[in-house]
Structure formats: structure tokens, C-alpha cells
């Protein structure tokens, strides 16, 4: 598809984006310039179609009697389109961080511990990569990034090449369940998703035993990796037992259980965790030819713990890494890696409990945030806005007082939900805001939003640079009411992509994670 000539230059006129109507003053947003009192127009990007626009646009782990993966001994102490000028972030606090220790909501995983943060908070000194620049990097990756040529050819390579050609030449398609402005290119997404359903086969390595391998954690902050593992391992459609027919190979370890099992409290060292992964991978390389054929390019991992990027950066650098901590400054590779949504699951039996929120007209709070003061951004947010403005409900840990509005009620009653980074760029609040139908305001520099290769995040979320926290209220008030209503409507429509179901359903978060991995593999294929 050829993009409309009126699309923003930052979209790079790529077929990765959907057509949209021309921008106009009604859809432009007045943005206060940082450091002065002047106001300038920043055209929305892409242009905002009318609300009714058409959807067209242990000491060892034994995997078999003959092979043992040794666990190393413990280590002792040794804008783009619509960026509302603001700061950058890293990941969120983990145990109970979302609610700021609100007792009624603190149903985190029983394995959750308090030794998952060991960084000294400090402001970043490196350059910020904006959403506009991320869009450009993504587009460049489609041209520049390719995996190594396989050592020998395979039928699956040709199948992926045919799929790539069909996706690139996808006809204009319509699907009432897909609202076009939410996507970079809805027709390409739909065709890619259909081909995934028709073709994709995944081989899951059987090597490794619990708890690090094959043991999903289904509650708490790191639940995304556990739910994905459980649902893929139980899937008969995509999983194959014949590895030679597989387009993708899954490394089914849990980064959460890796930390829970092997990390030595207060050691501030990941060496034994990394060594475990190296040993695990060595076993797979020794028993199977598949990693060596492609250099690991057709292998993938799904990891939500903060440390996953550093633990896998070298030994698993060539494979597709689906990471919650999707930080451009920590080795996230556009066109290869996938931003994994961080989801706080309170009830493994009822993951959709309490979903939804009030309609826009009954959301009386302009902006809301509550949470522990992890990292450097949240203290700044609290310093500027805590208890200073009735429209800005910005709190630290929320006290649980009978009769007061709790965390969930606040999210359901707010127009904008502030998703401020904690220690790392990612935050479960991003998905939580969507869950409660609140427009996400992402304050986390260099954070790559989930499903970035597919979704047009600027159509339903606000991005504020960390340095612009002092201007936060002015930025939000500068967004026209019509634009807010439009974004809120789109949040409701995109919600289907961020929901866990006891059994996966079409277009849900399980399928979207798998699709992002599939999509990146298709577009990085380098035939022999």
C-alpha cells in the first residue's frame, strides 16, 4: 500500500503505515514549548480520521538420562507524530509496585521477592531517542537488518519468503474487528496474521526441567512470560513435534524463575544466571542442528524480568528476544527484538476481572499516578505534582483507607493514566491503563512500546519526555477534547490486543506476541 502524501515525514512514507486523512487545524495540538510561555502547533501524526472512519485504511537440570545442564555455583558478593515533549523512562517496580502497596490489590505471585532491584537511581546522561526516531529505526531495519544466511537451505525458508512477499503486497482488506487507525498498516497486519494462522509451526525444546524451564508463573508483575509459555505449550495449532517443519524454535525458560532460583541475595551479580543460560544453550546446540543452521535467528525467547536484556544480550543476541524491558539503550534491536507487554495479573483464574472503566464524560480526574518511588523519574513527578493540584492525582504508595477511592477506582475515573518508568523503562501501568480504558501517558524515554512493529501507538497514547514533567498539566490540557475522546475510543478498540484469556482467542495478547515474533522473523529472513 502507498501511504497518503499528507502523512508526516517521520513516517517515512513507508508501506508499514496505513493511509489516513490529511491533517488539519482541528486535529492539531497546541504544545507549550519547553522553557518559555509560547505555544506552537504540532500536527497530529498520523492525521486523525473522523471517529467513524472506515477500517480500510536445583543443582542440575536433567533433560534426558544422558544430558545434564549444570547450574553454576552461586556467586558470592563480588516526535514523531504526536510526542508531547516529555522525559524518558525505564522499567517499573515489580512487587506490588502498581498499587503502591494497596493491601486489597497486592495479590502478587507467591514467588515474588524483594531482591529484584539493585540499581542506584540516577538521571540518564545519554541522548533520548524519540518515538519519531524509533519509527525511522524500525523502517530502516526492514531494509538493513537481515539474519545470517543459513548453513543449508530448508523448505521453511522458502515458505517464509513467500509469506513475506504476500504481506508486502497485501491487498486492501477490511475486518470489522480491526480499527484501521490503530495500525501502521491494517491490511499488512491482517494478511500477516492470516498467514501466521495458516502456516506457522513452532518447535518447543524439551530440554530442561522445572523450575527454571517449563514452569510458568501466572500471577504478578512477570506474568506475561508465564502465560505465554503455558498457552503456547498447550497449543495444538502452532506447535509441531517435527522440528524440521518448524519456522520458529522456542527456548522455554522463565527469566523470573531464573532469578528466583539462582540469584544470591545482595550479591549484585548475574554471572551464575548467565552461565546457566550458556550451559542450557550449549546442550541445545549439542543435541540439535537447528540453532547452528541459522545462528539462532529462527529461535526466540520470551522474558519479562528486568535483567533479561543483559542476561541474554551476548549469548542469545542473534535470536528474537521478546522483552518487557524493551530499552533502546540496552540493546533492543529494531526489526529483530519484540517489546513484550508487561501485564500485572492479579487472578490466574479470572484474568479479566474488573476490566473496563467509566465513559469519558464521567471521568472527573484529569491525570492519575500512584506507586512506589522507584528510579529517578517518579520522585520528580511527585515533587512537581504531588498534592499540589486537584486535577492531578499524583501519589506515592496509596494508603488503604476505608471509604477512599482505591487504585483501580482512580484509573477507572481518570482521563489520563500516567505510566512513569520505575527502575527500568517498562511499566505494567501501560497495559493496565488500557485495561481500565484510560488514555496512557507514557513518561519513559527510550521505551519501545509493545507490538511496535504493528500498532500506531500515537493514535491512542500520549508520549511525554521526562524533562517535560513540569509542563505535564499544560501538555494534557492542550489536547483538544475531541482528540481526547478519539484516543479514549481507540484505547477501548485496541484493548482486545492486551487481554489474557483462559483459552486464547483471535487477536488477543497471546496471538499478538506470537505474531510480532513471526512478523520479525519473516522480514529478517535471509535465504541461502
XYZ file of C-alpha atoms in Angstrom:
528
model
C 0.000 0.000 0.000
C 1.208 3.514 -0.781
C 0.792 5.949 2.090
C -1.167 9.122 1.697
C 1.006 12.064 0.658
C -0.198 14.006 3.656
C 1.339 11.619 6.175
C 4.099 13.008 8.352
C 7.646 12.777 7.060
C 8.596 10.907 10.209
C 6.504 8.028 8.989
C 8.968 7.839 6.127
C 6.261 7.232 3.530
C 6.581 3.519 4.130
C 4.132 0.797 3.386
C 4.385 -0.004 7.060
C 1.827 2.718 7.711
C -1.849 2.931 6.953
C -3.397 5.641 4.854
C -5.019 8.446 6.758
C -6.751 11.692 6.042
C -4.881 14.963 5.683
C -4.033 16.856 8.848
C -5.980 19.947 9.748
C -6.023 22.595 12.444
C -8.864 20.944 14.281
C -6.714 17.896 14.833
C -3.528 19.778 15.613
C -2.467 20.009 19.224
C -1.195 23.131 20.917
C 2.034 22.242 22.685
C 3.726 24.591 25.126
C 7.389 24.884 24.227
C 9.765 23.755 26.926
C 11.411 26.696 28.625
C 9.113 29.508 27.546
C 5.485 30.544 27.573
C 4.903 30.302 23.849
C 2.700 27.692 22.267
C 3.177 26.003 18.930
C 1.094 23.656 16.836
C 2.323 20.132 16.394
C 0.302 18.368 13.693
C -1.041 15.069 14.844
C 0.664 12.223 13.211
C -0.694 10.423 11.516
C -3.621 12.684 10.772
C -6.724 11.811 12.755
C -9.507 10.300 10.690
C -13.067 11.005 11.758
C -14.307 8.774 14.544
C -16.468 6.868 12.098
C -13.711 6.390 9.542
C -13.603 3.115 7.670
C -11.460 0.271 8.921
C -9.880 0.024 5.486
C -7.297 2.452 5.959
C 18.094 -27.488 41.603
C 21.897 -28.484 41.459
C 21.307 -29.674 37.968
C 18.564 -29.879 35.419
C 18.234 -33.121 33.507
C 16.575 -33.107 30.134
C 17.222 -36.776 29.455
C 19.188 -39.581 31.148
C 22.301 -38.704 29.177
C 22.376 -34.938 29.262
C 22.653 -32.669 32.276
C 22.561 -28.923 32.374
C 24.634 -27.869 35.345
C 23.541 -24.944 37.411
C 26.668 -22.934 38.158
C 27.596 -22.434 41.816
C 26.269 -19.280 43.439
C 28.344 -16.188 43.046
C 29.286 -14.649 46.346
C 29.434 -10.893 46.914
C 31.630 -9.753 44.350
C 8.454 13.214 17.634
C 7.371 11.824 15.795
C 3.857 12.207 15.087
C 2.457 13.184 18.356
C 5.052 13.492 21.036
C 4.083 15.852 23.778
C 7.561 16.974 24.819
C 8.475 14.984 27.881
C 11.050 12.615 29.544
C 12.327 9.024 29.204
C 11.984 6.002 31.456
C 12.977 2.546 32.388
C 11.099 -0.305 33.897
C 8.575 -0.326 36.698
C 8.786 -1.554 40.214
C 7.795 -5.123 40.477
C 6.255 -6.499 43.639
C 3.092 -4.562 44.383
C 4.525 -1.570 42.622
C 1.439 -0.938 40.602
C -0.798 -0.189 43.511
C 1.830 1.238 45.771
C 1.183 -1.482 48.342
C -2.568 -1.123 48.407
C -3.440 -4.216 50.502
C -6.640 -5.026 48.662
C -4.738 -5.236 45.391
C -1.437 -6.767 46.357
C -2.059 -10.268 45.094
C 1.333 -10.814 43.556
C 2.921 -14.148 42.862
C 3.903 -16.142 45.932
C 7.385 -16.393 44.434
C 7.802 -12.647 44.356
C 10.750 -11.439 46.364
C 12.234 -8.073 47.116
C 15.682 -8.568 45.649
C 14.852 -7.756 42.067
C 16.257 -4.216 42.008
C 19.892 -3.397 42.550
C 20.483 -0.175 40.692
C 21.217 3.213 42.100
C 18.631 5.609 40.627
C 20.187 8.285 38.516
C 19.095 10.526 35.698
C 20.173 9.489 32.208
C 23.076 11.226 30.542
C 22.684 9.748 27.079
C 20.671 11.120 24.212
C 16.962 10.415 24.078
C 15.595 8.504 21.109
C 12.127 9.825 20.368
C 9.155 7.931 19.047
C 9.701 9.579 15.668
C 13.258 8.300 15.593
C 12.083 4.837 16.659
C 9.693 4.836 13.709
C 12.613 5.629 11.418
C 14.799 2.949 13.013
C 12.050 0.393 12.529
C 11.718 1.286 8.876
C 15.462 1.205 8.346
C 15.636 -2.225 9.952
C 13.334 -3.633 7.300
C 15.922 -2.656 4.725
C 19.188 -3.050 6.596
C 18.727 -5.843 9.136
C 18.976 -9.432 7.993
C 19.864 -12.578 9.835
C 22.842 -14.668 8.819
C 22.422 -16.901 5.819
C 21.511 -20.428 6.900
C 24.260 -23.007 6.538
C 21.937 -25.106 4.419
C 18.634 -24.420 2.780
C 15.284 -25.600 4.078
C 11.730 -25.721 2.831
C 10.676 -23.461 5.693
C 12.892 -20.678 4.361
C 11.035 -20.658 1.090
C 7.728 -20.662 2.913
C 8.780 -17.588 4.869
C 9.904 -15.818 1.705
C 6.535 -16.462 0.078
C 4.801 -15.158 3.177
C 6.936 -12.013 3.126
C 6.008 -11.341 -0.495
C 2.305 -11.757 0.242
C 2.476 -9.432 3.238
C 4.367 -6.762 1.333
C 1.760 -6.912 -1.429
C -1.277 -7.294 0.783
C -4.461 -6.075 -0.891
C -6.613 -3.552 0.921
C -8.554 -5.610 3.426
C -11.436 -4.899 5.745
C -12.173 -6.502 9.077
C -14.841 -5.083 11.387
C -12.817 -6.221 14.406
C -9.767 -4.203 13.336
C -9.953 -0.411 13.511
C -7.532 0.888 10.870
C -6.126 3.987 12.653
C -4.712 1.742 15.385
C -2.263 0.109 12.983
C 0.695 1.114 10.891
C -0.918 -0.748 8.018
C -4.061 -2.695 8.832
C -4.035 -4.655 5.553
C -0.473 -5.865 6.065
C -1.244 -6.797 9.643
C -4.357 -8.737 8.695
C -2.586 -10.616 5.887
C 0.378 -11.387 8.114
C -1.912 -12.616 10.883
C -3.818 -14.848 8.429
C -0.581 -16.354 7.128
C 0.579 -16.965 10.681
C -2.627 -18.873 11.376
C -2.259 -20.856 8.139
C 1.457 -21.608 8.197
C 3.291 -21.064 11.441
C 4.814 -24.045 13.215
C 6.815 -23.720 16.426
C 9.118 -26.332 17.922
C 9.493 -26.206 21.705
C 12.691 -27.648 23.125
C 12.019 -30.343 25.703
C 15.421 -29.974 27.371
C 15.400 -28.614 30.877
C 13.295 -29.222 33.931
C 11.430 -27.088 36.363
C 11.618 -24.624 37.966
C 13.649 -22.542 35.525
C 12.402 -24.264 32.394
C 8.796 -25.210 31.663
C 7.367 -23.651 34.819
C 5.149 -20.668 34.090
C 4.388 -18.064 36.748
C 0.810 -16.944 36.179
C 0.391 -14.123 38.709
C 2.139 -10.888 39.467
C 4.272 -8.451 37.536
C 6.142 -11.008 35.408
C 3.069 -12.985 34.375
C 3.403 -12.266 30.640
C 6.225 -14.754 30.131
C 4.376 -17.399 32.157
C 1.042 -17.024 30.405
C 2.711 -17.136 27.007
C 4.661 -20.265 27.961
C 1.572 -22.019 29.274
C -0.592 -21.159 26.295
C 1.986 -21.996 23.656
C 2.952 -25.324 25.250
C -0.734 -26.246 25.320
C -1.371 -25.164 21.744
C -2.028 -27.801 19.113
C -2.366 -25.441 16.177
C 1.037 -23.793 16.190
C 3.227 -26.368 17.961
C 4.908 -29.126 15.979
C 6.827 -32.171 17.192
C 8.702 -32.341 13.889
C 11.457 -29.755 14.271
C 12.295 -29.855 10.562
C 8.907 -28.335 9.798
C 9.314 -25.513 12.300
C 9.592 -21.889 11.281
C 10.462 -20.897 14.847
C 12.123 -22.557 17.867
C 11.095 -21.610 21.410
C 13.527 -21.553 24.351
C 11.026 -22.108 27.184
C 12.839 -20.709 30.203
C 11.446 -18.243 32.708
C 13.612 -15.218 33.429
C 11.629 -14.743 36.638
C 12.311 -18.272 37.880
C 15.943 -17.978 36.777
C 16.328 -15.032 39.149
C 14.199 -16.619 41.870
C 16.172 -19.879 41.775
C 19.774 -18.800 41.240
C 20.273 -15.208 42.313
C 22.295 -14.798 45.517
C 20.669 -12.025 47.566
C 22.775 -8.878 47.798
C 25.449 -10.289 45.507
C 24.642 -7.755 42.786
C 25.876 -10.323 40.289
C 24.140 -12.089 37.426
C 27.118 -14.247 36.486
C 25.653 -17.571 37.575
C 22.352 -16.767 35.866
C 24.142 -16.046 32.627
C 26.242 -19.182 32.994
C 23.105 -21.266 33.408
C 21.698 -19.895 30.158
C 25.010 -20.512 28.416
C 25.031 -24.151 29.606
C 21.412 -24.563 28.597
C 22.110 -23.254 25.124
C 25.202 -25.414 24.781
C 23.068 -28.505 25.415
C 20.605 -27.450 22.725
C 23.400 -26.752 20.258
C 24.976 -30.122 21.036
C 21.801 -32.174 20.692
C 20.148 -30.406 17.768
C 21.375 -28.887 14.480
C 18.800 -26.121 14.270
C 20.477 -23.295 16.181
C 23.681 -23.835 14.231
C 21.864 -23.771 10.878
C 20.731 -20.169 11.301
C 22.968 -18.911 14.076
C 19.881 -18.800 16.262
C 17.961 -16.364 14.053
C 14.864 -18.569 13.996
C 14.922 -19.082 17.789
C 13.097 -16.920 20.284
C 12.706 -16.305 23.986
C 10.000 -14.521 25.957
C 11.292 -12.843 29.121
C 9.778 -10.221 31.384
C 12.295 -9.811 34.207
C 14.282 -6.563 34.205
C 17.580 -8.409 33.909
C 16.658 -10.380 30.787
C 18.227 -7.923 28.304
C 21.639 -8.056 29.981
C 21.463 -11.809 30.636
C 20.714 -12.627 27.002
C 22.467 -9.777 25.189
C 25.543 -11.774 24.188
C 24.824 -15.484 24.322
C 21.397 -15.118 22.711
C 21.935 -11.921 20.769
C 21.104 -13.449 17.409
C 17.719 -14.844 18.385
C 14.444 -12.952 18.607
C 14.071 -11.641 22.139
C 10.598 -10.707 23.337
C 11.402 -8.450 26.290
C 9.342 -6.411 28.716
C 12.399 -4.253 29.335
C 12.451 -3.000 25.754
C 15.050 -0.286 26.087
C 16.754 1.126 23.010
C 19.742 1.990 25.169
C 20.087 -1.579 26.471
C 20.493 -3.402 23.199
C 16.942 -3.670 21.855
C 17.254 -4.311 18.113
C 14.515 -2.990 15.866
C 13.326 -5.482 13.284
C 14.511 -8.422 15.396
C 13.527 -7.986 19.018
C 9.950 -7.671 20.252
C 8.557 -5.459 23.001
C 6.649 -7.778 25.338
C 3.683 -6.236 27.178
C 4.168 -6.297 30.931
C 0.899 -7.400 32.463
C 0.009 -7.436 36.145
C -2.225 -10.497 36.558
C -3.987 -10.495 39.927
C -6.081 -13.619 39.431
C -4.865 -16.508 37.278
C -8.397 -17.891 37.334
C -10.062 -14.630 36.304
C -7.560 -12.550 34.332
C -10.304 -10.214 33.067
C -11.742 -9.390 36.472
C -12.685 -5.710 36.896
C -11.978 -4.850 33.265
C -13.295 -1.544 31.934
C -13.956 1.917 33.275
C -16.250 4.911 33.221
C -17.264 6.626 29.974
C -15.254 9.750 29.050
C -17.959 12.166 30.245
C -17.815 10.700 33.761
C -14.051 10.680 34.156
C -13.619 13.591 36.557
C -9.860 13.249 37.188
C -7.511 14.750 34.628
C -4.472 12.596 35.437
C -3.590 9.863 37.933
C -0.484 8.099 39.179
C 0.274 6.117 42.326
C 3.214 3.880 43.083
C 6.462 3.345 44.902
C 9.275 5.802 44.280
C 11.470 3.513 42.205
C 14.025 5.080 39.911
C 14.661 8.769 39.327
C 11.546 9.776 37.386
C 8.828 9.147 39.933
C 10.355 11.341 42.662
C 10.494 14.148 40.104
C 6.866 13.531 39.192
C 5.836 13.589 42.853
C 7.928 16.683 43.565
C 6.164 18.696 40.874
C 2.621 17.368 41.175
C 2.100 15.516 44.456
C -0.725 17.104 46.487
C -0.468 20.361 44.542
C -3.367 20.292 42.101
C -6.797 18.653 42.491
C -6.808 17.782 38.783
C -3.502 15.965 39.070
C -3.905 12.984 41.400
C -0.237 12.118 41.774
C 0.656 9.946 44.759
C 3.409 7.782 46.137
C 2.240 4.500 47.673
C -1.507 4.853 48.173
C -2.716 4.324 51.732
C -5.573 1.898 52.109
C -8.209 3.868 53.953
C -11.753 2.575 54.133
C -14.106 4.732 52.127
C -11.370 6.269 49.954
C -11.057 5.610 46.260
C -8.550 2.859 45.649
C -6.079 2.409 42.808
C -8.451 0.725 40.383
C -11.220 3.250 41.016
C -8.812 6.057 40.267
C -7.791 4.515 36.956
C -11.404 3.964 36.019
C -12.229 7.586 36.814
C -9.265 9.341 35.154
C -8.925 10.684 31.655
C -5.198 10.127 31.544
C -3.199 7.489 33.428
C 0.445 8.362 33.969
C 2.753 5.479 33.091
C 6.004 6.656 34.635
C 9.034 4.423 34.499
C 10.467 2.881 37.623
C 13.931 1.368 37.628
C 13.532 0.287 34.022
C 11.713 1.673 31.003
C 8.753 -0.693 31.023
C 5.764 -0.433 33.307
C 2.721 -2.639 33.824
C 0.709 0.582 34.012
C 0.770 0.847 30.232
C -1.343 -2.278 29.818
C -3.255 -1.516 32.992
C -4.354 1.855 31.626
C -5.684 0.122 28.522
C -7.372 -2.493 30.722
C -9.290 0.274 32.530
C -9.878 2.260 29.324
C -7.752 5.211 30.419
C -5.528 7.007 27.889
C -1.894 6.060 28.691
C 0.577 8.890 29.195
C 3.970 7.254 28.783
C 6.826 9.018 30.534
C 9.760 6.753 29.770
C 12.460 7.851 27.368
C 13.823 5.199 25.006
C 10.995 2.751 25.788
C 9.771 0.790 22.784
C 6.019 0.216 23.245
C 4.578 -3.297 22.858
C 3.771 -4.573 19.370
C 5.623 -1.573 17.970
C 6.006 -3.155 14.533
C 2.220 -3.345 14.204
C 0.486 -0.673 16.273
C 0.399 3.074 15.720
C 0.785 3.978 19.393
C 0.473 7.702 18.867
C -3.129 7.247 17.795
C -4.229 6.212 21.298
C -1.448 7.184 23.745
C 0.450 10.299 24.769
C 4.252 10.337 24.968
C 5.823 12.888 27.303
C 9.565 13.349 27.658
C 10.960 13.066 31.165
C 12.341 16.584 31.021
C 8.827 17.934 30.458
C 7.293 16.677 33.699
C 6.997 20.275 34.978
C 4.753 21.016 31.982
C 2.646 17.875 32.327
C -0.675 19.537 33.115
C -0.313 22.132 30.371
C 0.536 19.375 27.914
C -2.569 17.386 28.804
C -4.840 20.438 28.800
C -3.517 21.409 25.372
C -5.020 18.247 23.890
C -8.430 19.188 22.420
C -11.442 17.498 23.981
C -12.349 15.927 20.646
C -8.867 14.451 20.397
C -9.124 13.013 23.919
C -12.479 11.383 23.159
C -10.968 9.925 19.997
C -7.977 8.480 21.828
C -10.168 7.042 24.571
C -12.357 5.364 21.974
C -9.262 3.892 20.371
C -7.991 2.636 23.736
C -11.203 0.627 24.007
C -10.720 -0.739 20.495
C -7.069 -1.696 20.982
C -7.862 -3.340 24.326
C -8.517 -6.718 22.681
C -4.789 -6.998 21.898
C -3.783 -6.718 25.570
C -6.079 -9.263 27.238
C -5.216 -12.711 28.557
C -7.958 -15.325 28.207
C -8.038 -18.719 29.879
C -8.107 -20.054 26.351
C -6.555 -17.865 23.644
C -8.906 -16.034 21.302
C -8.221 -14.358 17.979
C -6.216 -11.137 18.159
C -5.636 -11.416 21.919
C -2.322 -10.775 23.659
C -1.072 -14.352 23.193
C -1.627 -14.196 19.466
C -0.212 -10.667 19.233
C 3.030 -11.687 20.971
C 3.353 -14.682 18.667
C 2.528 -12.523 15.669
C 5.225 -9.973 16.477
C 7.797 -12.780 16.699
C 6.518 -14.307 13.451
C 6.435 -10.937 11.686
C 10.008 -10.058 12.618
C 11.242 -13.463 11.519
C 9.503 -13.138 8.164
C 11.066 -9.767 7.490
C 14.601 -10.677 8.569
C 14.751 -13.898 6.553
C 17.968 -14.103 4.558
C 17.760 -17.024 2.117
C 20.810 -19.051 1.252
